[in-house]
Amino acid sequence: MEGSPIPVLTVPTVPYEDQRPAGGGGLRRPTGLFEGQRNYLPNFIQSVLSSIDLRDRQGCTMVVGSDGRYFSRTATEIVVQMAAANGIGRLIIGQNGILSTPAVSCIIRKIKAAGGIILTASHCPGGPAGEFGVKFNVANGGPAPDVVSDKIYQISKTIEEYAICPDLRIDLSRLGRQEFDLENKFKPFRVEIVDPVDIYLNLLRTIFDFNAIKSLLTGPGQLKIRVDAMHGVMGPYVRKVLCDELGAPANSAINCVPLEDFGGQHPDPNLTYATTLLEAMKGGEYGFGAAFDADGDRYMILGQNGFFVSPSDSLAIIAANLSCIPYFRQMGVRGFGRSMPTSTALDRVAKSMKVPVYETPAGWRFFSNLMDSGRCSLCGEESFGTGSDHLREKDGLWAVLVWLSILAARKQSVEEIVRDHWAKFGRHYYCRFDYEGLEPKATYYIMRDLEALVTDKSFIGQQFAVGNHVYSVAKTDCFEYVDPVDGTVTKKQAVLSPLIAIALKISQIHERTGRRGPTVIT
């Protein structure tokens, strides 16, 4: 600390009406809105900080990280300046501002921080014309529950000023502690720049048998792998964990330099966007492939020749093979969780293991509550997210290490393991199509008509013929969730009906609206 104390300023502002966080305390908007609209980012950051009770906020520790996308460095600086002005005592920040979402959750839990701010728009594109986002994780390391998101939104609608230290500057590249003297503050404000991988890697070492995975990747008949970080945050993690720690050749990892625009690509690990990996796997040279999204919480698994493992199957296969993981042999398995759109493949495994399955709305915050109460050990969503109670976030690299552990233990290929699973538990089919840029009026008509369809009692028992097969409607539902922990009711989450029937109904809606193209049906 040198020179005069840094002044703390109060800046007048006016509220924006569109800062309602989506599920989990996150605000995701076009980057130009954050960058160009006056005080748009400071307003939301102040709303987040003000949602923490003053007594809990003063002198507390928080974690800050980003996926490295465009505008992250500027936003990190603003977050630091505002955290200091709002009485936060210490910030833990990844070197160069980089921290994966699972690593943020890990650090929050490890150091018992008050929460964390993650600058990410997940799997959405980056760059000036892309997306930017701010996500708030609470003290358990998980996404903010709805009550916190609602509080943030209410504050954002009435905000009149925010506090900031505009002259405070930090060096994100320099590991170690930096301290700053602030006006009217009795204690210095501290920033600690940490290696983005180390704390998270130490946790992984306690979960997995690293020697077994290393033997798989380096021993006789080694498994050749191909892992695509998609120029997101996971590059440093892939190199340090899979290559340096577990011995995979350096050329096993591709697109490992985090870029502000993700190399102009869409950092979404699926068959549509992870085409570089898919083409490499189709050649047959590699026995295992994986890709991660921008912030590292989603993943995709491929086998030799491009054999695709669906997220719902991946979750079920992981559940059926948890005995391969030392962590679960020690901790046991208490229950499973899946989002409503995820296939019921997991339910078959749970029945065989005699453990409960909790069906929740989409959003990891619902799983966090189950895990905090000790009800749930493993959770997953059809949107390529899986995790366990080691954190309160979905965790892409953890899922990849689980798969490598299963391969090491069973000494089979990815495809053999999947086909054995189908033979034992049956195969569950899942299909997803996405509407993008649909007009609100058309959206309203689709949901209105689908809800009318599935709530009509005469719909049960109807039959639909497709080719030589006839399908009968067994169940329909307008899904709502009652949290078994606190009794909270979450309504109007989804319309549940047989895929064939909904597809036929949507085709009729397309005819009326003139809409052609992707649809969401599960």
Coordinates of N, CA and C in Angstrom, one line a residue, residues 272-437:
T272 N -23.6 -30.2 -32.8 CA -23.7 -29.1 -33.8 C -22.5 -28.2 -33.8
Y273 N -21.9 -27.9 -32.6 CA -20.8 -26.9 -32.5 C -19.4 -27.5 -32.3
A274 N -19.4 -28.7 -31.7 CA -18.0 -29.3 -31.4 C -17.6 -30.2 -32.6
T275 N -17.7 -29.6 -33.8 CA -17.4 -30.3 -35.0 C -16.0 -30.7 -35.2
T276 N -15.1 -29.9 -34.7 CA -13.6 -30.2 -34.8 C -13.3 -31.5 -34.1
L277 N -13.9 -31.6 -32.9 CA -13.7 -32.9 -32.1 C -14.4 -34.0 -32.8
L278 N -15.6 -33.8 -33.3 CA -16.4 -34.9 -33.9 C -15.7 -35.5 -35.1
E279 N -15.1 -34.6 -35.9 CA -14.4 -35.1 -37.1 C -13.2 -35.8 -36.8
A280 N -12.4 -35.4 -35.7 CA -11.2 -36.1 -35.3 C -11.6 -37.5 -34.8
M281 N -12.7 -37.6 -34.0 CA -13.1 -38.8 -33.5 C -13.6 -39.8 -34.5
K282 N -14.2 -39.3 -35.6 CA -14.7 -40.2 -36.6 C -13.6 -40.9 -37.3
G283 N -12.4 -40.4 -37.3 CA -11.3 -41.0 -37.9 C -10.8 -42.3 -37.3
G284 N -11.3 -42.6 -36.1 CA -11.0 -43.9 -35.4 C -9.6 -43.9 -34.7
E285 N -8.8 -42.8 -34.7 CA -7.5 -42.8 -34.0 C -7.7 -42.8 -32.5
Y286 N -8.7 -42.1 -32.1 CA -8.9 -41.8 -30.6 C -10.0 -42.7 -30.0
G287 N -9.8 -43.2 -28.8 CA -10.8 -44.0 -28.2 C -11.7 -43.3 -27.3
F288 N -11.4 -42.0 -27.0 CA -12.2 -41.2 -26.0 C -12.1 -39.8 -26.4
G289 N -13.2 -39.1 -26.5 CA -13.2 -37.7 -26.8 C -14.2 -36.9 -25.9
A290 N -13.8 -35.7 -25.6 CA -14.6 -34.8 -24.7 C -14.5 -33.4 -25.1
A291 N -15.5 -32.6 -24.9 CA -15.5 -31.2 -25.1 C -16.2 -30.5 -24.0
F292 N -15.8 -29.2 -23.7 CA -16.4 -28.4 -22.6 C -16.9 -27.1 -23.2
D293 N -17.9 -26.5 -22.4 CA -18.4 -25.2 -22.8 C -17.5 -24.1 -22.2
A294 N -17.9 -22.9 -22.4 CA -17.0 -21.7 -22.1 C -16.6 -21.7 -20.7
D295 N -17.5 -21.9 -19.7 CA -17.2 -21.8 -18.3 C -16.9 -23.1 -17.6
G296 N -17.0 -24.2 -18.4 CA -16.5 -25.5 -17.8 C -17.5 -26.3 -17.1
D297 N -18.7 -26.0 -17.1 CA -19.7 -26.8 -16.3 C -20.4 -27.8 -17.2
R298 N -20.3 -27.7 -18.5 CA -21.0 -28.7 -19.4 C -19.9 -29.4 -20.2
Y299 N -20.3 -30.6 -20.6 CA -19.4 -31.5 -21.3 C -20.1 -32.4 -22.3
M300 N -19.4 -32.9 -23.2 CA -19.9 -34.0 -24.2 C -18.9 -35.1 -24.2
I301 N -19.4 -36.3 -24.3 CA -18.5 -37.5 -24.4 C -18.8 -38.2 -25.8
L302 N -17.6 -38.5 -26.4 CA -17.7 -39.3 -27.7 C -16.8 -40.5 -27.5
G303 N -17.2 -41.6 -28.2 CA -16.3 -42.8 -28.2 C -15.6 -42.9 -29.6
Q304 N -14.9 -43.9 -29.8 CA -14.2 -44.1 -31.1 C -15.2 -44.1 -32.2
N305 N -14.7 -43.5 -33.3 CA -15.5 -43.4 -34.6 C -16.6 -42.4 -34.4
G306 N -16.5 -41.6 -33.4 CA -17.6 -40.5 -33.2 C -18.8 -41.0 -32.5
F307 N -18.7 -42.1 -31.8 CA -19.9 -42.7 -31.1 C -20.4 -41.7 -30.0
F308 N -21.6 -41.2 -30.1 CA -22.1 -40.2 -29.3 C -22.8 -40.7 -28.0
V309 N -22.5 -40.2 -26.9 CA -23.2 -40.5 -25.6 C -24.1 -39.4 -25.3
S310 N -25.4 -39.6 -25.3 CA -26.3 -38.5 -24.9 C -26.1 -38.1 -23.5
P311 N -26.4 -36.9 -23.1 CA -26.3 -36.5 -21.7 C -27.1 -37.3 -20.8
S312 N -28.3 -37.7 -21.2 CA -29.2 -38.5 -20.3 C -28.6 -39.9 -20.1
D313 N -28.0 -40.5 -21.2 CA -27.4 -41.8 -21.0 C -26.1 -41.7 -20.2
S314 N -25.3 -40.6 -20.4 CA -24.1 -40.4 -19.6 C -24.4 -40.3 -18.1
L315 N -25.5 -39.6 -17.7 CA -25.8 -39.5 -16.3 C -26.2 -40.9 -15.8
A316 N -27.0 -41.6 -16.5 CA -27.4 -43.0 -16.0 C -26.2 -43.9 -15.9
I317 N -25.3 -43.9 -16.9 CA -24.2 -44.8 -16.9 C -23.2 -44.4 -15.8
I318 N -23.0 -43.1 -15.5 CA -22.2 -42.7 -14.4 C -22.8 -43.2 -13.1
A319 N -24.2 -43.1 -12.9 CA -24.8 -43.6 -11.7 C -24.6 -45.1 -11.5
A320 N -24.7 -45.8 -12.6 CA -24.6 -47.3 -12.5 C -23.2 -47.7 -12.2
N321 N -22.2 -46.8 -12.4 CA -20.8 -47.2 -12.2 C -20.1 -46.4 -11.1
L322 N -20.8 -45.8 -10.2 CA -20.2 -45.0 -9.1 C -19.3 -45.8 -8.2
S323 N -19.4 -47.1 -8.2 CA -18.5 -47.9 -7.4 C -17.0 -47.9 -7.9
C324 N -16.9 -47.3 -9.2 CA -15.5 -47.2 -9.7 C -14.8 -46.0 -9.1
I325 N -15.5 -45.1 -8.4 CA -14.9 -43.9 -7.9 C -14.7 -44.0 -6.4
P326 N -13.5 -43.8 -5.9 CA -13.2 -43.9 -4.4 C -14.1 -43.1 -3.6
Y327 N -14.4 -41.9 -4.1 CA -15.3 -40.9 -3.3 C -16.6 -41.6 -2.9
F328 N -17.2 -42.2 -3.9 CA -18.5 -42.8 -3.6 C -18.4 -44.1 -2.9
R329 N -17.3 -44.9 -3.0 CA -17.2 -46.1 -2.2 C -17.1 -45.7 -0.7
Q330 N -16.5 -44.5 -0.5 CA -16.3 -44.0 0.9 C -17.6 -43.4 1.4
M331 N -18.2 -42.5 0.6 CA -19.4 -41.7 1.1 C -20.7 -42.4 0.9
G332 N -20.8 -43.4 0.0 CA -22.0 -44.0 -0.3 C -22.9 -43.2 -1.2
V333 N -24.0 -43.7 -1.6 CA -24.9 -43.1 -2.6 C -26.3 -42.9 -1.9
R334 N -26.7 -41.7 -1.7 CA -28.0 -41.4 -1.0 C -29.2 -41.2 -1.9
G335 N -29.0 -40.7 -3.1 CA -30.1 -40.5 -4.0 C -29.6 -39.8 -5.3
F336 N -30.4 -39.7 -6.3 CA -30.1 -39.1 -7.6 C -31.1 -38.0 -7.9
G337 N -30.7 -37.1 -8.7 CA -31.6 -36.0 -9.1 C -31.4 -35.8 -10.6
R338 N -32.5 -35.5 -11.3 CA -32.5 -35.1 -12.7 C -33.5 -34.1 -13.0
S339 N -33.3 -33.2 -13.9 CA -34.3 -32.2 -14.3 C -35.4 -32.9 -15.1
M340 N -36.6 -32.3 -15.1 CA -37.8 -32.9 -15.7 C -37.5 -33.3 -17.2
P341 N -36.8 -32.4 -18.0 CA -36.7 -32.8 -19.4 C -35.7 -34.0 -19.6
T342 N -34.9 -34.3 -18.6 CA -33.9 -35.4 -18.8 C -34.7 -36.8 -18.8
S343 N -34.2 -37.7 -19.6 CA -34.8 -39.0 -19.8 C -34.8 -39.7 -18.5
T344 N -35.7 -40.7 -18.4 CA -35.8 -41.5 -17.2 C -34.8 -42.7 -17.2
A345 N -33.8 -42.6 -18.0 CA -32.8 -43.7 -17.9 C -32.2 -43.8 -16.5
L346 N -32.0 -42.6 -15.8 CA -31.5 -42.6 -14.5 C -32.4 -43.3 -13.5
D347 N -33.7 -43.2 -13.7 CA -34.7 -43.8 -12.8 C -34.5 -45.4 -12.8
R348 N -34.2 -46.0 -13.9 CA -34.0 -47.4 -14.0 C -32.8 -47.8 -13.1
V349 N -31.8 -47.0 -13.2 CA -30.6 -47.3 -12.4 C -30.9 -47.2 -10.9
A350 N -31.6 -46.1 -10.6 CA -31.9 -45.8 -9.2 C -32.8 -47.0 -8.6
K351 N -33.7 -47.5 -9.4 CA -34.6 -48.6 -8.9 C -33.7 -49.8 -8.6
S352 N -32.7 -50.1 -9.5 CA -31.9 -51.3 -9.3 C -31.0 -51.1 -8.0
M353 N -30.7 -49.8 -7.7 CA -29.8 -49.6 -6.6 C -30.6 -49.3 -5.3
K354 N -31.9 -49.2 -5.4 CA -32.8 -48.9 -4.3 C -32.5 -47.6 -3.6
V355 N -32.4 -46.6 -4.5 CA -32.2 -45.2 -4.0 C -33.2 -44.3 -4.7
P356 N -33.6 -43.2 -4.0 CA -34.7 -42.3 -4.6 C -34.1 -41.5 -5.7
V357 N -35.1 -41.1 -6.6 CA -34.8 -40.1 -7.7 C -35.6 -38.9 -7.5
Y358 N -35.0 -37.7 -7.5 CA -35.8 -36.5 -7.4 C -35.9 -35.8 -8.8
E359 N -37.1 -35.6 -9.2 CA -37.3 -34.9 -10.5 C -37.6 -33.4 -10.2
T360 N -36.7 -32.6 -10.8 CA -36.8 -31.1 -10.5 C -37.0 -30.3 -11.7
P361 N -37.3 -29.0 -11.6 CA -37.2 -28.1 -12.7 C -35.8 -28.0 -13.2
A362 N -35.6 -27.4 -14.4 CA -34.3 -27.1 -14.9 C -33.6 -26.1 -14.0
G363 N -32.4 -26.2 -13.7 CA -31.7 -25.3 -12.8 C -31.0 -25.9 -11.7
W364 N -29.7 -25.7 -11.6 CA -28.9 -26.5 -10.6 C -29.2 -26.0 -9.1
R365 N -29.8 -24.9 -9.0 CA -30.2 -24.4 -7.6 C -31.1 -25.4 -6.9
F366 N -32.0 -26.1 -7.7 CA -32.9 -27.1 -7.1 C -32.1 -28.3 -6.6
F367 N -31.0 -28.7 -7.3 CA -30.2 -29.8 -6.8 C -29.4 -29.4 -5.6
S368 N -29.0 -28.2 -5.5 CA -28.2 -27.7 -4.4 C -28.9 -27.9 -3.1
N369 N -30.2 -27.6 -3.1 CA -31.0 -27.8 -1.9 C -31.1 -29.2 -1.5
L370 N -31.2 -30.1 -2.4 CA -31.3 -31.6 -2.2 C -29.9 -32.1 -1.6
M371 N -28.8 -31.6 -2.2 CA -27.5 -32.0 -1.7 C -27.2 -31.5 -0.4
D372 N -27.6 -30.2 -0.1 CA -27.3 -29.6 1.2 C -28.0 -30.4 2.3
S373 N -29.2 -31.0 2.0 CA -30.0 -31.7 3.0 C -29.5 -33.2 3.1
G374 N -28.5 -33.6 2.3 CA -28.1 -35.0 2.3 C -28.9 -36.0 1.6
R375 N -29.8 -35.5 0.7 CA -30.7 -36.4 0.0 C -30.1 -36.9 -1.3
C376 N -29.2 -36.2 -1.9 CA -28.8 -36.4 -3.2 C -27.3 -36.5 -3.4
S377 N -26.8 -37.5 -4.1 CA -25.3 -37.6 -4.3 C -24.9 -37.3 -5.8
L378 N -25.8 -37.5 -6.7 CA -25.5 -37.3 -8.1 C -26.7 -36.7 -8.8
C379 N -26.4 -35.7 -9.7 CA -27.5 -35.0 -10.4 C -27.1 -34.7 -11.8
G380 N -28.1 -34.5 -12.7 CA -27.8 -34.2 -14.1 C -28.9 -33.6 -14.8
E381 N -28.6 -33.0 -16.0 CA -29.6 -32.3 -16.8 C -29.3 -32.8 -18.3
E382 N -30.3 -32.7 -19.1 CA -30.2 -33.1 -20.5 C -29.4 -32.1 -21.3
S383 N -29.1 -30.9 -20.7 CA -28.3 -29.9 -21.4 C -26.8 -30.0 -21.2
F384 N -26.4 -31.3 -21.1 CA -24.9 -31.6 -21.0 C -24.3 -31.2 -19.7
G385 N -25.1 -31.2 -18.6 CA -24.5 -30.9 -17.3 C -24.7 -32.1 -16.3
T386 N -23.6 -32.4 -15.6 CA -23.7 -33.5 -14.6 C -22.7 -33.1 -13.4
G387 N -23.1 -33.5 -12.2 CA -22.2 -33.2 -11.1 C -22.7 -34.0 -9.9
S388 N -21.9 -33.8 -8.8 CA -22.2 -34.6 -7.6 C -22.1 -33.6 -6.4
D389 N -22.3 -34.2 -5.2 CA -22.3 -33.4 -4.0 C -20.9 -32.9 -3.6
H390 N -19.9 -33.2 -4.4 CA -18.5 -32.6 -4.1 C -18.5 -31.1 -4.3
L391 N -19.5 -30.6 -5.1 CA -19.6 -29.2 -5.3 C -21.1 -28.9 -5.3
R392 N -21.5 -27.6 -5.6 CA -22.9 -27.3 -5.8 C -23.1 -26.6 -7.2
E393 N -22.3 -27.1 -8.2 CA -22.4 -26.8 -9.6 C -22.2 -28.0 -10.4
K394 N -22.8 -28.0 -11.6 CA -22.4 -29.1 -12.5 C -20.9 -28.9 -12.9
D395 N -20.3 -30.0 -13.3 CA -18.8 -30.0 -13.3 C -18.3 -30.9 -14.5
G396 N -17.9 -30.2 -15.6 CA -17.6 -30.9 -16.8 C -16.3 -31.8 -16.7
L397 N -15.3 -31.3 -16.1 CA -14.0 -32.0 -16.0 C -14.2 -33.2 -15.0
W398 N -15.0 -33.0 -13.9 CA -15.3 -34.1 -13.0 C -16.0 -35.2 -13.8
A399 N -16.9 -34.9 -14.6 CA -17.7 -35.9 -15.4 C -16.7 -36.7 -16.3
V400 N -15.8 -36.0 -17.0 CA -14.8 -36.6 -17.8 C -13.9 -37.6 -17.0
L401 N -13.5 -37.2 -15.9 CA -12.7 -38.0 -15.0 C -13.5 -39.2 -14.5
V402 N -14.8 -39.1 -14.3 CA -15.6 -40.2 -14.0 C -15.6 -41.2 -15.1
W403 N -15.8 -40.7 -16.3 CA -15.8 -41.6 -17.5 C -14.4 -42.3 -17.7
L404 N -13.3 -41.6 -17.5 CA -12.0 -42.2 -17.6 C -11.8 -43.3 -16.5
S405 N -12.4 -43.0 -15.3 CA -12.3 -44.0 -14.2 C -13.1 -45.3 -14.6
I406 N -14.2 -45.1 -15.2 CA -15.1 -46.2 -15.6 C -14.3 -47.1 -16.7
L407 N -13.8 -46.4 -17.6 CA -13.0 -47.1 -18.7 C -11.8 -47.8 -18.1
A408 N -11.1 -47.2 -17.1 CA -10.0 -47.9 -16.5 C -10.4 -49.1 -15.7
A409 N -11.6 -49.0 -15.0 CA -12.0 -50.2 -14.2 C -12.6 -51.3 -15.0
R410 N -13.4 -50.9 -16.1 CA -14.1 -52.0 -16.8 C -13.3 -52.5 -18.0
K411 N -12.3 -51.8 -18.4 CA -11.5 -52.2 -19.5 C -12.3 -52.5 -20.8
Q412 N -13.2 -51.6 -21.1 CA -14.1 -51.7 -22.3 C -14.0 -50.4 -23.0
S413 N -14.5 -50.3 -24.2 CA -14.6 -49.1 -24.9 C -15.8 -48.3 -24.5
V414 N -15.9 -47.0 -24.9 CA -17.1 -46.2 -24.6 C -18.3 -46.9 -25.2
E415 N -18.3 -47.3 -26.4 CA -19.4 -47.9 -27.0 C -19.8 -49.2 -26.4
E416 N -18.9 -50.0 -26.0 CA -19.2 -51.3 -25.3 C -19.9 -51.0 -24.0
I417 N -19.4 -50.0 -23.3 CA -20.0 -49.7 -22.0 C -21.5 -49.2 -22.1
V418 N -21.7 -48.4 -23.1 CA -23.0 -47.8 -23.4 C -24.0 -49.0 -23.8
R419 N -23.5 -49.8 -24.8 CA -24.4 -50.9 -25.2 C -24.7 -51.9 -24.2
D420 N -23.7 -52.2 -23.3 CA -24.0 -53.1 -22.1 C -25.0 -52.5 -21.2
H421 N -25.0 -51.1 -21.1 CA -25.9 -50.5 -20.2 C -27.3 -50.6 -20.8
W422 N -27.4 -50.4 -22.1 CA -28.7 -50.5 -22.8 C -29.3 -51.9 -22.7
A423 N -28.4 -52.9 -22.8 CA -28.8 -54.3 -22.7 C -29.4 -54.6 -21.3
K424 N -28.8 -54.0 -20.3 CA -29.2 -54.3 -18.9 C -30.4 -53.5 -18.5
F425 N -30.5 -52.2 -18.9 CA -31.5 -51.3 -18.3 C -32.5 -50.8 -19.4
G426 N -32.3 -51.2 -20.7 CA -33.1 -50.7 -21.7 C -32.6 -49.3 -22.3
R427 N -33.0 -49.0 -23.5 CA -32.5 -47.8 -24.1 C -33.6 -46.7 -24.1
H428 N -33.2 -45.6 -23.6 CA -34.1 -44.4 -23.5 C -33.8 -43.4 -24.6
Y429 N -34.8 -43.0 -25.4 CA -34.6 -42.1 -26.5 C -34.9 -40.7 -26.0
Y430 N -34.1 -39.8 -26.4 CA -34.3 -38.4 -26.1 C -34.1 -37.5 -27.3
C431 N -34.9 -36.5 -27.5 CA -34.7 -35.6 -28.7 C -35.0 -34.2 -28.3
R432 N -34.2 -33.3 -28.7 CA -34.3 -31.9 -28.4 C -34.2 -31.0 -29.7
F433 N -35.1 -30.1 -29.9 CA -35.0 -29.1 -31.0 C -35.2 -27.8 -30.3
D434 N -34.5 -26.8 -30.8 CA -34.6 -25.5 -30.1 C -35.2 -24.4 -31.0
Y435 N -36.2 -23.7 -30.5 CA -36.7 -22.5 -31.1 C -35.6 -21.4 -30.8
E436 N -35.3 -20.6 -31.8 CA -34.4 -19.5 -31.6 C -35.0 -18.3 -32.3
G437 N -35.2 -17.2 -31.6 CA -35.7 -15.9 -32.2 C -37.1 -16.0 -32.5

